């Protein structure tokens, strides 16, 4: 019986989900927001490759709009997956920083 | 790397550029994301009129989407295993067509020669043996692969609705017209093939004469004579007419068959798994056939003359066959992995609901 697999949040997925955690955004708004908080410019092809994958995984969903710039929002599953992923990242970051502190002086 | 300039394009020009870039994606993808993707591209073009990275990203992602849609590449997120298996299997079948046409043209050339004289070359013997056995294997595989489609088409024609039957009328008619044209043409011109020349003592080759002559007549249009109009002009007008009509009949037959499959009932999961296995066998048979052809092409045979001596067109055919084989292998791999995933899903469904049969 297949087990539930954790969603793949590699590549730009974490950045996109983090941006959508702030509210619904369309492709270009996502690009600008991510550029602002992460200093990373996601190109249009990569952006839609990731949006399509996240939508198929059920982590984001499109919002009805009259504008052809269709906005997306985070789903409950997406929020949960982002929370778990960021917690795990924080744990790794904290351990890394703690161990680096132990090394302080070794390279001076 | 971005090359940015301040010469902002007019919105109309940006729309046109966005539309051009969007066309790099397959139709199904465009139907879902095309509009919103074009809007993002327009915004991006207006902000960064010239960006190499934008074009590179669209070319890369569009090509990837097309390869995934064609079943040549596995999409990490694709959960529609049946669709991937279908497109992969269909692509194996499609790449087999040019492979076989070119391969049989090469094979029939050697067959013609062998009917008259033994090539006295171990490389040509091995090549002919490999190609002849694999040609027979292709015929068996084609019959096996056709069985589920013949069954479902027959069932539709007998028990299907009027609408379903009407949908099949044109494709079946096209197949019939093309096949009858091919049969009559190959039968007529096969009688005069250079392998026998009407001499009863000819026919010492590896392949039965009537099979060899039919294949020669069906592939006689694949020739370098098209590049030499003066030499071609010496052919009887009826043969030139056949060389022009034969590919038309072949295209009509193949188009009719493809439309029949496309418009017919979709295969069950079990039949799809069966077709995928046949497709994998076909890809393996292609390897054996190409090994035979390569053996003939690259064996150093300075003493060999006439039709047994490979020419430029034979090397071009070999290269094209290798290309078709690469496509077929990639497609077969995708199809096999998709059916494996399909099988896992089916078994999981059965484990959850043991009363239900594990069929799709």
CSV table of C-alpha atoms in Angstrom, one decimal:
chain,number,residue,atom,x,y,z
A,1,UNK,CA,0.0,0.0,0.0
A,2,UNK,CA,1.5,3.4,-0.9
A,3,UNK,CA,2.4,5.7,1.9
A,4,UNK,CA,1.6,9.4,1.9
A,5,UNK,CA,4.7,11.1,0.5
A,6,UNK,CA,5.8,14.5,1.7
A,7,UNK,CA,5.4,17.2,-1.0
A,8,UNK,CA,8.5,18.1,-2.9
A,9,UNK,CA,9.3,21.7,-1.8
A,10,UNK,CA,12.6,22.0,-3.5
A,11,UNK,CA,13.4,24.7,-6.1
A,12,UNK,CA,11.2,27.8,-6.1
A,13,UNK,CA,8.3,26.0,-4.3
A,14,UNK,CA,9.2,27.2,-0.8
A,15,UNK,CA,9.6,30.8,-2.1
A,16,UNK,CA,6.2,30.7,-3.9
A,17,UNK,CA,4.4,29.2,-0.9
A,18,UNK,CA,6.0,31.7,1.5
A,19,UNK,CA,4.9,34.5,-0.8
A,20,UNK,CA,1.3,33.2,-1.0
A,21,UNK,CA,1.2,32.8,2.8
A,22,UNK,CA,0.9,36.6,2.7
A,23,UNK,CA,-2.3,36.5,0.5
A,24,UNK,CA,-3.4,35.7,-3.0
A,25,UNK,CA,-1.0,36.8,-5.8
A,26,UNK,CA,-0.8,36.3,-9.6
A,27,UNK,CA,2.4,35.3,-11.4
A,28,UNK,CA,4.0,38.8,-11.8
A,29,UNK,CA,3.1,39.8,-8.2
A,30,UNK,CA,4.7,36.6,-7.0
A,31,UNK,CA,7.8,37.4,-9.0
A,32,UNK,CA,8.1,40.9,-7.6
A,33,UNK,CA,7.3,39.8,-4.0
A,34,UNK,CA,9.9,37.0,-4.1
A,35,UNK,CA,12.5,39.3,-5.6
A,36,UNK,CA,11.8,41.7,-2.7
A,37,UNK,CA,12.1,39.3,0.2
A,38,UNK,CA,14.5,36.7,-1.1
A,39,UNK,CA,16.5,38.7,-3.7
A,40,UNK,CA,15.8,36.0,-6.3
A,41,UNK,CA,14.2,36.6,-9.7
A,42,UNK,CA,12.2,33.6,-10.8
A,43,UNK,CA,11.9,33.5,-14.6
A,44,UNK,CA,8.4,33.1,-16.1
A,45,UNK,CA,9.0,29.6,-17.4
A,46,UNK,CA,10.3,28.4,-14.0
A,47,UNK,CA,7.5,30.2,-12.2
A,48,UNK,CA,4.7,28.5,-14.1
A,49,UNK,CA,6.4,25.1,-14.0
A,50,UNK,CA,6.4,25.4,-10.2
A,51,UNK,CA,2.8,26.8,-10.1
A,52,UNK,CA,1.5,23.9,-12.2
A,53,UNK,CA,3.3,21.4,-10.0
A,54,UNK,CA,2.1,22.9,-6.8
A,55,UNK,CA,-1.5,23.1,-8.1
A,56,UNK,CA,-1.3,19.4,-9.1
A,57,UNK,CA,0.0,18.6,-5.6
A,58,UNK,CA,-3.0,20.4,-4.1
A,59,UNK,CA,-0.8,22.9,-2.3
A,60,UNK,CA,-2.1,26.0,-4.1
A,61,UNK,CA,-5.3,26.7,-6.0
A,62,UNK,CA,-6.4,29.3,-8.6
A,63,UNK,CA,-8.8,32.1,-7.6
A,64,UNK,CA,-11.6,33.1,-9.9
A,65,UNK,CA,-10.8,36.5,-11.5
A,66,UNK,CA,-12.0,38.7,-14.3
A,67,UNK,CA,-8.4,39.7,-15.1
A,68,UNK,CA,-6.4,37.3,-17.2
A,69,UNK,CA,-3.7,37.5,-14.6
A,70,UNK,CA,-5.1,34.6,-12.5
A,71,UNK,CA,-4.2,34.8,-8.8
A,72,UNK,CA,-3.4,31.8,-6.7
A,73,UNK,CA,-3.8,31.1,-3.0
A,74,UNK,CA,-2.4,28.7,-0.5
A,75,UNK,CA,-4.6,25.7,0.4
A,76,UNK,CA,-4.8,24.2,3.9
A,77,UNK,CA,-2.5,21.3,2.7
A,78,UNK,CA,-0.1,23.9,1.3
A,79,UNK,CA,0.0,25.9,4.5
A,80,UNK,CA,0.6,22.6,6.5
A,81,UNK,CA,3.4,21.5,4.1
A,82,UNK,CA,5.1,24.9,4.2
A,83,UNK,CA,4.9,25.0,8.0
A,84,UNK,CA,6.5,21.5,8.3
A,85,UNK,CA,9.1,22.3,5.7
A,86,UNK,CA,10.1,25.6,7.3
A,87,UNK,CA,10.2,24.0,10.8
A,88,UNK,CA,12.5,21.4,9.5
A,89,UNK,CA,14.7,24.0,7.8
A,90,UNK,CA,14.8,26.1,11.0
A,91,UNK,CA,15.9,23.0,12.9
A,92,UNK,CA,18.7,22.5,10.4
A,93,UNK,CA,19.6,26.2,10.5
A,94,UNK,CA,19.7,26.3,14.3
A,95,UNK,CA,21.9,23.2,14.5
A,96,UNK,CA,24.2,24.5,11.8
A,97,UNK,CA,24.5,27.9,13.5
A,98,UNK,CA,25.1,26.3,16.9
A,99,UNK,CA,27.9,24.1,15.5
A,100,UNK,CA,29.5,27.0,13.7
A,101,UNK,CA,29.5,28.9,17.0
A,102,UNK,CA,31.5,26.0,18.5
A,103,UNK,CA,34.0,26.4,15.7
A,104,UNK,CA,34.5,30.1,16.4
A,105,UNK,CA,38.1,30.8,16.8
A,106,UNK,CA,39.3,27.8,14.9
A,107,UNK,CA,39.7,29.8,11.7
A,108,UNK,CA,41.1,33.0,13.3
B,1,UNK,CA,22.5,36.6,-17.6
B,2,UNK,CA,20.3,39.5,-18.5
B,3,UNK,CA,20.9,42.2,-21.1
B,4,UNK,CA,18.5,45.0,-20.1
B,5,UNK,CA,17.8,48.2,-22.0
B,6,UNK,CA,15.4,51.0,-21.4
B,7,UNK,CA,13.7,50.8,-24.8
B,8,UNK,CA,10.4,49.6,-23.4
B,9,UNK,CA,8.3,47.9,-26.2
B,10,UNK,CA,4.8,48.9,-27.0
B,11,UNK,CA,2.2,46.7,-25.3
B,12,UNK,CA,1.1,45.3,-28.7
B,13,UNK,CA,4.6,44.2,-29.5
B,14,UNK,CA,5.0,42.7,-26.0
B,15,UNK,CA,1.7,40.8,-26.5
B,16,UNK,CA,3.0,39.5,-29.8
B,17,UNK,CA,6.3,38.4,-28.3
B,18,UNK,CA,4.5,36.7,-25.4
B,19,UNK,CA,2.1,34.9,-27.8
B,20,UNK,CA,5.2,33.6,-29.7
B,21,UNK,CA,6.9,32.4,-26.6
B,22,UNK,CA,3.7,30.7,-25.3
B,23,UNK,CA,3.4,28.7,-28.5
B,24,UNK,CA,6.5,26.8,-27.4
B,25,UNK,CA,4.2,24.9,-24.9
B,26,UNK,CA,2.0,22.0,-25.9
B,27,UNK,CA,-1.7,22.7,-26.7
B,28,UNK,CA,-3.1,21.0,-23.5
B,29,UNK,CA,-0.8,23.1,-21.3
B,30,UNK,CA,-1.7,26.3,-23.2
B,31,UNK,CA,-5.4,25.6,-22.8
B,32,UNK,CA,-5.0,25.6,-19.0
B,33,UNK,CA,-2.2,28.1,-18.4
B,34,UNK,CA,-1.7,29.9,-21.7
B,35,UNK,CA,-3.7,33.1,-21.0
B,36,UNK,CA,-2.3,33.8,-17.5
B,37,UNK,CA,1.3,32.8,-18.6
B,38,UNK,CA,1.1,35.2,-21.5
B,39,UNK,CA,0.0,37.9,-19.0
B,40,UNK,CA,3.0,37.2,-16.9
B,41,UNK,CA,5.3,37.3,-19.9
B,42,UNK,CA,3.8,40.7,-21.0
B,43,UNK,CA,4.5,42.2,-17.6
B,44,UNK,CA,8.0,40.7,-17.6
B,45,UNK,CA,8.7,42.0,-21.2
B,46,UNK,CA,7.5,45.5,-20.3
B,47,UNK,CA,9.8,45.5,-17.2
B,48,UNK,CA,12.8,43.8,-18.9
B,49,UNK,CA,12.5,44.3,-22.6
B,50,UNK,CA,15.4,42.1,-23.5
B,51,UNK,CA,16.2,39.2,-21.2
B,52,UNK,CA,18.1,36.2,-22.4
B,53,UNK,CA,17.2,34.3,-19.2
B,54,UNK,CA,13.5,34.8,-19.8
B,55,UNK,CA,13.7,33.3,-23.3
B,56,UNK,CA,16.0,30.5,-22.1
B,57,UNK,CA,13.6,29.6,-19.3
B,58,UNK,CA,10.6,29.6,-21.6
B,59,UNK,CA,12.5,27.5,-24.2
B,60,UNK,CA,13.6,25.0,-21.5
B,61,UNK,CA,10.3,24.7,-19.7
B,62,UNK,CA,8.3,24.6,-23.0
B,63,UNK,CA,10.5,21.9,-24.4
B,64,UNK,CA,10.2,19.9,-21.1
B,65,UNK,CA,6.4,20.3,-21.2
B,66,UNK,CA,6.3,19.1,-24.8
B,67,UNK,CA,8.6,16.1,-24.0
B,68,UNK,CA,6.4,15.2,-21.0
B,69,UNK,CA,3.2,15.5,-23.2
B,70,UNK,CA,4.8,13.3,-25.8
B,71,UNK,CA,5.7,10.6,-23.2
B,72,UNK,CA,9.4,11.1,-23.8
B,73,UNK,CA,10.1,12.5,-20.4
B,74,UNK,CA,8.8,11.5,-17.0
B,75,UNK,CA,7.1,14.3,-15.1
B,76,UNK,CA,7.9,14.1,-11.4
B,77,UNK,CA,4.4,15.4,-10.5
B,78,UNK,CA,2.4,13.5,-13.1
B,79,UNK,CA,-0.2,11.3,-11.5
B,80,UNK,CA,-2.0,10.4,-14.7
B,81,UNK,CA,-0.2,7.2,-15.2
B,82,UNK,CA,-2.6,5.8,-17.8
B,83,UNK,CA,-2.2,8.9,-20.0
B,84,UNK,CA,1.6,8.7,-19.8
B,85,UNK,CA,1.5,5.0,-20.7
B,86,UNK,CA,-0.8,5.7,-23.6
B,87,UNK,CA,1.3,8.5,-25.0
B,88,UNK,CA,4.6,6.6,-24.5
B,89,UNK,CA,3.2,3.5,-26.2
B,90,UNK,CA,1.8,5.6,-29.1
B,91,UNK,CA,5.2,7.3,-29.6
B,92,UNK,CA,6.9,3.9,-29.8
B,93,UNK,CA,4.4,2.9,-32.5
B,94,UNK,CA,5.0,6.2,-34.3
B,95,UNK,CA,8.8,5.9,-34.3
B,96,UNK,CA,8.5,2.3,-35.5
B,97,UNK,CA,7.0,3.5,-38.7
B,98,UNK,CA,9.9,5.5,-40.2
B,99,UNK,CA,12.3,2.9,-38.7
B,100,UNK,CA,10.6,0.0,-40.4
B,101,UNK,CA,10.1,1.8,-43.8
B,102,UNK,CA,13.8,2.7,-44.0
B,103,UNK,CA,14.9,-0.7,-42.5
B,104,UNK,CA,12.8,-2.6,-45.0
B,105,UNK,CA,14.1,-0.6,-47.9
B,106,UNK,CA,17.7,-1.5,-46.9
B,107,UNK,CA,16.7,-5.1,-46.2
B,108,UNK,CA,14.9,-5.5,-49.6
B,109,UNK,CA,17.9,-4.2,-51.4
B,110,UNK,CA,20.1,-6.9,-49.9
B,111,UNK,CA,17.3,-9.5,-50.6
B,112,UNK,CA,17.2,-8.6,-54.2
B,113,UNK,CA,20.9,-9.0,-54.5
B,114,UNK,CA,21.0,-12.3,-52.7
B,115,UNK,CA,18.3,-13.8,-55.0
B,116,UNK,CA,20.9,-13.5,-57.8
B,117,UNK,CA,24.2,-14.1,-56.1
B,118,UNK,CA,25.5,-15.0,-52.6
B,119,UNK,CA,27.2,-11.8,-51.3
B,120,UNK,CA,30.2,-14.0,-50.1
B,121,UNK,CA,30.6,-11.7,-47.1
B,122,UNK,CA,30.2,-13.0,-43.5
B,123,UNK,CA,29.1,-9.5,-42.4
B,124,UNK,CA,26.3,-9.4,-44.9
B,125,UNK,CA,25.3,-12.9,-44.0
B,126,UNK,CA,25.0,-12.0,-40.3
B,127,UNK,CA,23.2,-8.7,-41.2
B,128,UNK,CA,20.7,-10.5,-43.4
B,129,UNK,CA,20.0,-13.2,-40.8
B,130,UNK,CA,19.5,-10.6,-38.1
B,131,UNK,CA,17.3,-8.3,-40.2
B,132,UNK,CA,15.2,-11.2,-41.6
B,133,UNK,CA,14.5,-12.7,-38.2
B,134,UNK,CA,13.7,-9.3,-36.7
B,135,UNK,CA,11.4,-8.5,-39.6
B,136,UNK,CA,9.5,-11.7,-38.9
B,137,UNK,CA,9.4,-10.7,-35.2
B,138,UNK,CA,8.0,-7.2,-36.1
B,139,UNK,CA,5.2,-8.9,-38.1
B,140,UNK,CA,4.3,-11.1,-35.1
B,141,UNK,CA,4.5,-8.1,-32.7
B,142,UNK,CA,2.3,-6.0,-35.1
B,143,UNK,CA,-0.4,-8.8,-35.1
B,144,UNK,CA,-0.2,-9.2,-31.3
B,145,UNK,CA,-0.5,-5.4,-30.8
B,146,UNK,CA,-3.4,-5.1,-33.2
B,147,UNK,CA,-5.5,-7.8,-31.5
B,148,UNK,CA,-7.0,-5.6,-28.7
B,149,UNK,CA,-7.8,-2.9,-31.2
B,150,UNK,CA,-9.4,-5.3,-33.7
B,151,UNK,CA,-11.5,-6.7,-30.8
B,152,UNK,CA,-12.6,-3.3,-29.5
B,153,UNK,CA,-13.3,-1.9,-33.1
B,154,UNK,CA,-15.3,-5.0,-34.0
B,155,UNK,CA,-17.3,-4.7,-30.8
B,156,UNK,CA,-18.0,-1.1,-31.5
B,157,UNK,CA,-19.1,-1.9,-35.1
B,158,UNK,CA,-21.4,-4.7,-33.9
B,159,UNK,CA,-22.7,-3.5,-30.5
B,160,UNK,CA,-21.8,0.2,-30.4
B,161,UNK,CA,-24.1,3.2,-30.7
B,162,UNK,CA,-24.8,4.7,-34.1
B,163,UNK,CA,-22.6,7.7,-33.2
B,164,UNK,CA,-19.7,5.5,-32.2
B,165,UNK,CA,-20.0,3.6,-35.5
B,166,UNK,CA,-20.2,6.8,-37.5
B,167,UNK,CA,-17.0,8.1,-35.9
B,168,UNK,CA,-15.2,5.0,-37.2
B,169,UNK,CA,-16.6,5.0,-40.7
B,170,UNK,CA,-14.1,7.5,-42.2
B,171,UNK,CA,-11.0,6.2,-40.6
B,172,UNK,CA,-11.9,2.6,-41.6
B,173,UNK,CA,-12.7,3.7,-45.1
B,174,UNK,CA,-9.4,5.5,-45.4
B,175,UNK,CA,-7.5,2.4,-44.1
B,176,UNK,CA,-9.4,0.2,-46.5
B,177,UNK,CA,-8.7,2.4,-49.6
B,178,UNK,CA,-5.0,2.8,-48.6
B,179,UNK,CA,-4.5,-1.0,-47.9
B,180,UNK,CA,-6.3,-2.1,-51.1
B,181,UNK,CA,-4.1,0.4,-53.1
B,182,UNK,CA,-1.0,-1.0,-51.4
B,183,UNK,CA,-2.0,-4.6,-51.9
B,184,UNK,CA,-2.8,-4.2,-55.6
B,185,UNK,CA,0.3,-2.1,-56.3
B,186,UNK,CA,2.8,-4.3,-54.5
B,187,UNK,CA,1.2,-7.4,-56.1
B,188,UNK,CA,1.4,-5.9,-59.6
B,189,UNK,CA,4.9,-4.5,-59.3
B,190,UNK,CA,6.2,-7.4,-57.2
B,191,UNK,CA,5.7,-9.7,-60.2
B,192,UNK,CA,8.3,-7.7,-62.1
B,193,UNK,CA,10.8,-7.2,-59.3
B,194,UNK,CA,14.5,-7.5,-60.1
B,195,UNK,CA,14.9,-10.3,-57.6
B,196,UNK,CA,13.4,-12.8,-60.0
B,197,UNK,CA,13.3,-11.0,-63.3
B,198,UNK,CA,10.9,-13.7,-64.3
B,199,UNK,CA,13.6,-16.4,-64.1
B,200,UNK,CA,12.4,-19.5,-62.4
B,201,UNK,CA,15.8,-20.4,-61.1
B,202,UNK,CA,16.1,-17.2,-59.1
B,203,UNK,CA,15.1,-17.3,-55.5
B,204,UNK,CA,18.1,-18.7,-53.8
B,205,UNK,CA,18.1,-16.1,-51.0
B,206,UNK,CA,17.1,-16.3,-47.4
B,207,UNK,CA,13.6,-14.9,-47.8
B,208,UNK,CA,10.7,-16.4,-49.7
B,209,UNK,CA,10.4,-14.6,-53.0
B,210,UNK,CA,6.8,-13.5,-52.8
B,211,UNK,CA,7.4,-11.8,-49.4
B,212,UNK,CA,10.7,-10.2,-50.6
B,213,UNK,CA,9.1,-8.9,-53.8
B,214,UNK,CA,6.1,-7.4,-52.0
B,215,UNK,CA,8.4,-5.5,-49.6
B,216,UNK,CA,10.6,-4.4,-52.4
B,217,UNK,CA,7.6,-3.0,-54.3
B,218,UNK,CA,6.3,-1.3,-51.1
B,219,UNK,CA,9.6,0.5,-50.5
B,220,UNK,CA,10.8,1.1,-54.0
B,221,UNK,CA,10.1,4.8,-53.6
B,222,UNK,CA,12.8,5.1,-50.9
B,223,UNK,CA,15.6,5.6,-53.4
B,224,UNK,CA,18.4,8.0,-54.3
B,225,UNK,CA,17.0,8.0,-57.9
B,226,UNK,CA,15.0,11.0,-56.9
B,227,UNK,CA,18.2,13.0,-56.8
B,228,UNK,CA,19.1,11.8,-60.3
B,229,UNK,CA,16.1,12.8,-62.5
B,230,UNK,CA,17.7,11.7,-65.8
B,231,UNK,CA,18.3,8.1,-64.5
B,232,UNK,CA,14.8,8.1,-63.0
B,233,UNK,CA,13.4,9.2,-66.4
B,234,UNK,CA,14.6,5.8,-67.9
B,235,UNK,CA,12.1,4.0,-65.6
B,236,UNK,CA,8.8,2.8,-67.1
B,237,UNK,CA,6.1,5.6,-66.5
B,238,UNK,CA,3.9,3.1,-64.6
B,239,UNK,CA,6.7,2.4,-62.1
B,240,UNK,CA,7.3,6.1,-61.6
B,241,UNK,CA,3.6,6.6,-61.0
B,242,UNK,CA,3.7,3.7,-58.5
B,243,UNK,CA,6.7,5.3,-56.8
B,244,UNK,CA,4.6,8.5,-56.3
B,245,UNK,CA,1.4,6.7,-55.4
B,246,UNK,CA,2.8,4.2,-53.0
B,247,UNK,CA,3.7,6.7,-50.2
B,248,UNK,CA,0.3,8.2,-50.6
B,249,UNK,CA,-1.3,4.8,-50.1
B,250,UNK,CA,0.9,4.2,-47.1
B,251,UNK,CA,0.1,7.5,-45.5
B,252,UNK,CA,-3.7,6.9,-46.1
B,253,UNK,CA,-3.4,3.5,-44.4
B,254,UNK,CA,-1.4,4.7,-41.4
B,255,UNK,CA,-3.6,7.8,-41.0
B,256,UNK,CA,-6.7,5.6,-41.1
B,257,UNK,CA,-5.3,3.2,-38.6
B,258,UNK,CA,-4.3,6.0,-36.2
B,259,UNK,CA,-7.7,7.7,-36.5
B,260,UNK,CA,-9.4,4.3,-35.8
B,261,UNK,CA,-7.4,3.9,-32.6
B,262,UNK,CA,-7.9,7.5,-31.6
B,263,UNK,CA,-11.6,7.5,-32.2
B,264,UNK,CA,-12.3,4.0,-30.9
B,265,UNK,CA,-12.9,2.9,-27.3
B,266,UNK,CA,-10.1,3.6,-24.9
B,267,UNK,CA,-8.2,0.5,-23.9
B,268,UNK,CA,-8.7,-0.9,-20.4
B,269,UNK,CA,-5.8,-0.6,-17.9
B,270,UNK,CA,-5.0,-4.3,-18.4
B,271,UNK,CA,-4.9,-4.0,-22.3
B,272,UNK,CA,-2.8,-0.9,-21.9
B,273,UNK,CA,-0.2,-2.8,-19.8
B,274,UNK,CA,-0.2,-5.5,-22.5
B,275,UNK,CA,0.3,-2.9,-25.3
B,276,UNK,CA,3.1,-1.3,-23.3
B,277,UNK,CA,4.9,-4.7,-23.0
B,278,UNK,CA,4.5,-5.2,-26.8
B,279,UNK,CA,5.9,-1.7,-27.3
B,280,UNK,CA,9.0,-2.5,-25.1
B,281,UNK,CA,9.5,-5.7,-27.2
B,282,UNK,CA,9.3,-3.7,-30.4
B,283,UNK,CA,12.0,-1.3,-29.1
B,284,UNK,CA,14.2,-4.3,-28.3
B,285,UNK,CA,13.5,-5.7,-31.7
B,286,UNK,CA,14.5,-2.4,-33.3
B,287,UNK,CA,17.9,-2.7,-31.5
B,288,UNK,CA,18.5,-6.2,-33.1
B,289,UNK,CA,17.4,-5.0,-36.5
B,290,UNK,CA,19.7,-1.9,-36.3
B,291,UNK,CA,22.6,-4.1,-35.1
B,292,UNK,CA,22.1,-6.1,-38.3
B,293,UNK,CA,22.0,-3.0,-40.5
B,294,UNK,CA,25.1,-1.6,-38.8
B,295,UNK,CA,26.9,-4.8,-39.3
B,296,UNK,CA,26.4,-4.5,-43.0
B,297,UNK,CA,27.0,-0.8,-43.2
B,298,UNK,CA,30.3,-0.7,-41.3
B,299,UNK,CA,31.8,-4.0,-42.2
B,300,UNK,CA,34.9,-3.4,-44.3
B,301,UNK,CA,33.9,-5.2,-47.6
B,302,UNK,CA,36.0,-3.8,-50.4
B,303,UNK,CA,35.3,-6.8,-52.6
B,304,UNK,CA,31.5,-6.4,-52.4
B,305,UNK,CA,29.9,-4.7,-55.4
B,306,UNK,CA,26.4,-4.0,-56.7
B,307,UNK,CA,23.4,-3.8,-54.4
B,308,UNK,CA,25.3,-5.3,-51.5
B,309,UNK,CA,27.6,-2.3,-51.3
B,310,UNK,CA,26.2,0.3,-49.0
B,311,UNK,CA,25.7,3.8,-50.5
B,312,UNK,CA,25.3,7.3,-49.0
B,313,UNK,CA,21.5,6.8,-48.8
B,314,UNK,CA,22.0,3.6,-46.8
B,315,UNK,CA,24.2,5.4,-44.2
B,316,UNK,CA,21.6,8.2,-44.0
B,317,UNK,CA,18.8,5.6,-43.5
B,318,UNK,CA,21.0,4.0,-40.7
B,319,UNK,CA,21.4,7.4,-39.0
B,320,UNK,CA,17.6,8.1,-39.2
B,321,UNK,CA,16.9,4.6,-37.9
B,322,UNK,CA,19.2,5.3,-34.9
B,323,UNK,CA,17.3,8.5,-34.2
B,324,UNK,CA,14.0,6.7,-34.3
B,325,UNK,CA,15.4,4.0,-32.0
B,326,UNK,CA,16.5,6.7,-29.4
B,327,UNK,CA,13.0,8.2,-29.4
B,328,UNK,CA,11.3,4.7,-29.2
B,329,UNK,CA,13.5,3.7,-26.3
B,330,UNK,CA,12.8,6.9,-24.3
B,331,UNK,CA,9.1,6.5,-24.9
B,332,UNK,CA,9.1,2.8,-24.0
B,333,UNK,CA,10.9,3.6,-20.7
B,334,UNK,CA,8.3,6.2,-19.9
B,335,UNK,CA,5.4,3.8,-20.8
B,336,UNK,CA,6.8,0.9,-18.8
B,337,UNK,CA,7.4,3.0,-15.7
B,338,UNK,CA,3.9,4.5,-16.0
B,339,UNK,CA,2.3,1.1,-16.2
B,340,UNK,CA,4.3,0.0,-13.2
B,341,UNK,CA,2.9,2.9,-11.3
B,342,UNK,CA,-0.6,2.1,-12.6
B,343,UNK,CA,-0.1,-1.5,-11.4
B,344,UNK,CA,0.9,-0.2,-7.9
B,345,UNK,CA,-2.2,2.0,-7.7
B,346,UNK,CA,-4.4,-0.9,-8.8
B,347,UNK,CA,-2.9,-3.3,-6.2
B,348,UNK,CA,-3.3,-0.6,-3.5
B,349,UNK,CA,-6.9,-0.2,-4.5
B,350,UNK,CA,-7.4,-4.0,-4.3
B,351,UNK,CA,-5.7,-4.1,-0.9
B,352,UNK,CA,-8.1,-1.5,0.4
B,353,UNK,CA,-11.2,-3.1,-1.2
B,354,UNK,CA,-10.4,-6.9,-1.4
B,355,UNK,CA,-13.8,-7.6,-2.9
B,356,UNK,CA,-13.1,-5.6,-6.0
B,357,UNK,CA,-11.2,-7.2,-8.8
B,358,UNK,CA,-7.7,-5.6,-9.4
B,359,UNK,CA,-8.6,-4.4,-12.9
B,360,UNK,CA,-8.9,-0.9,-14.1
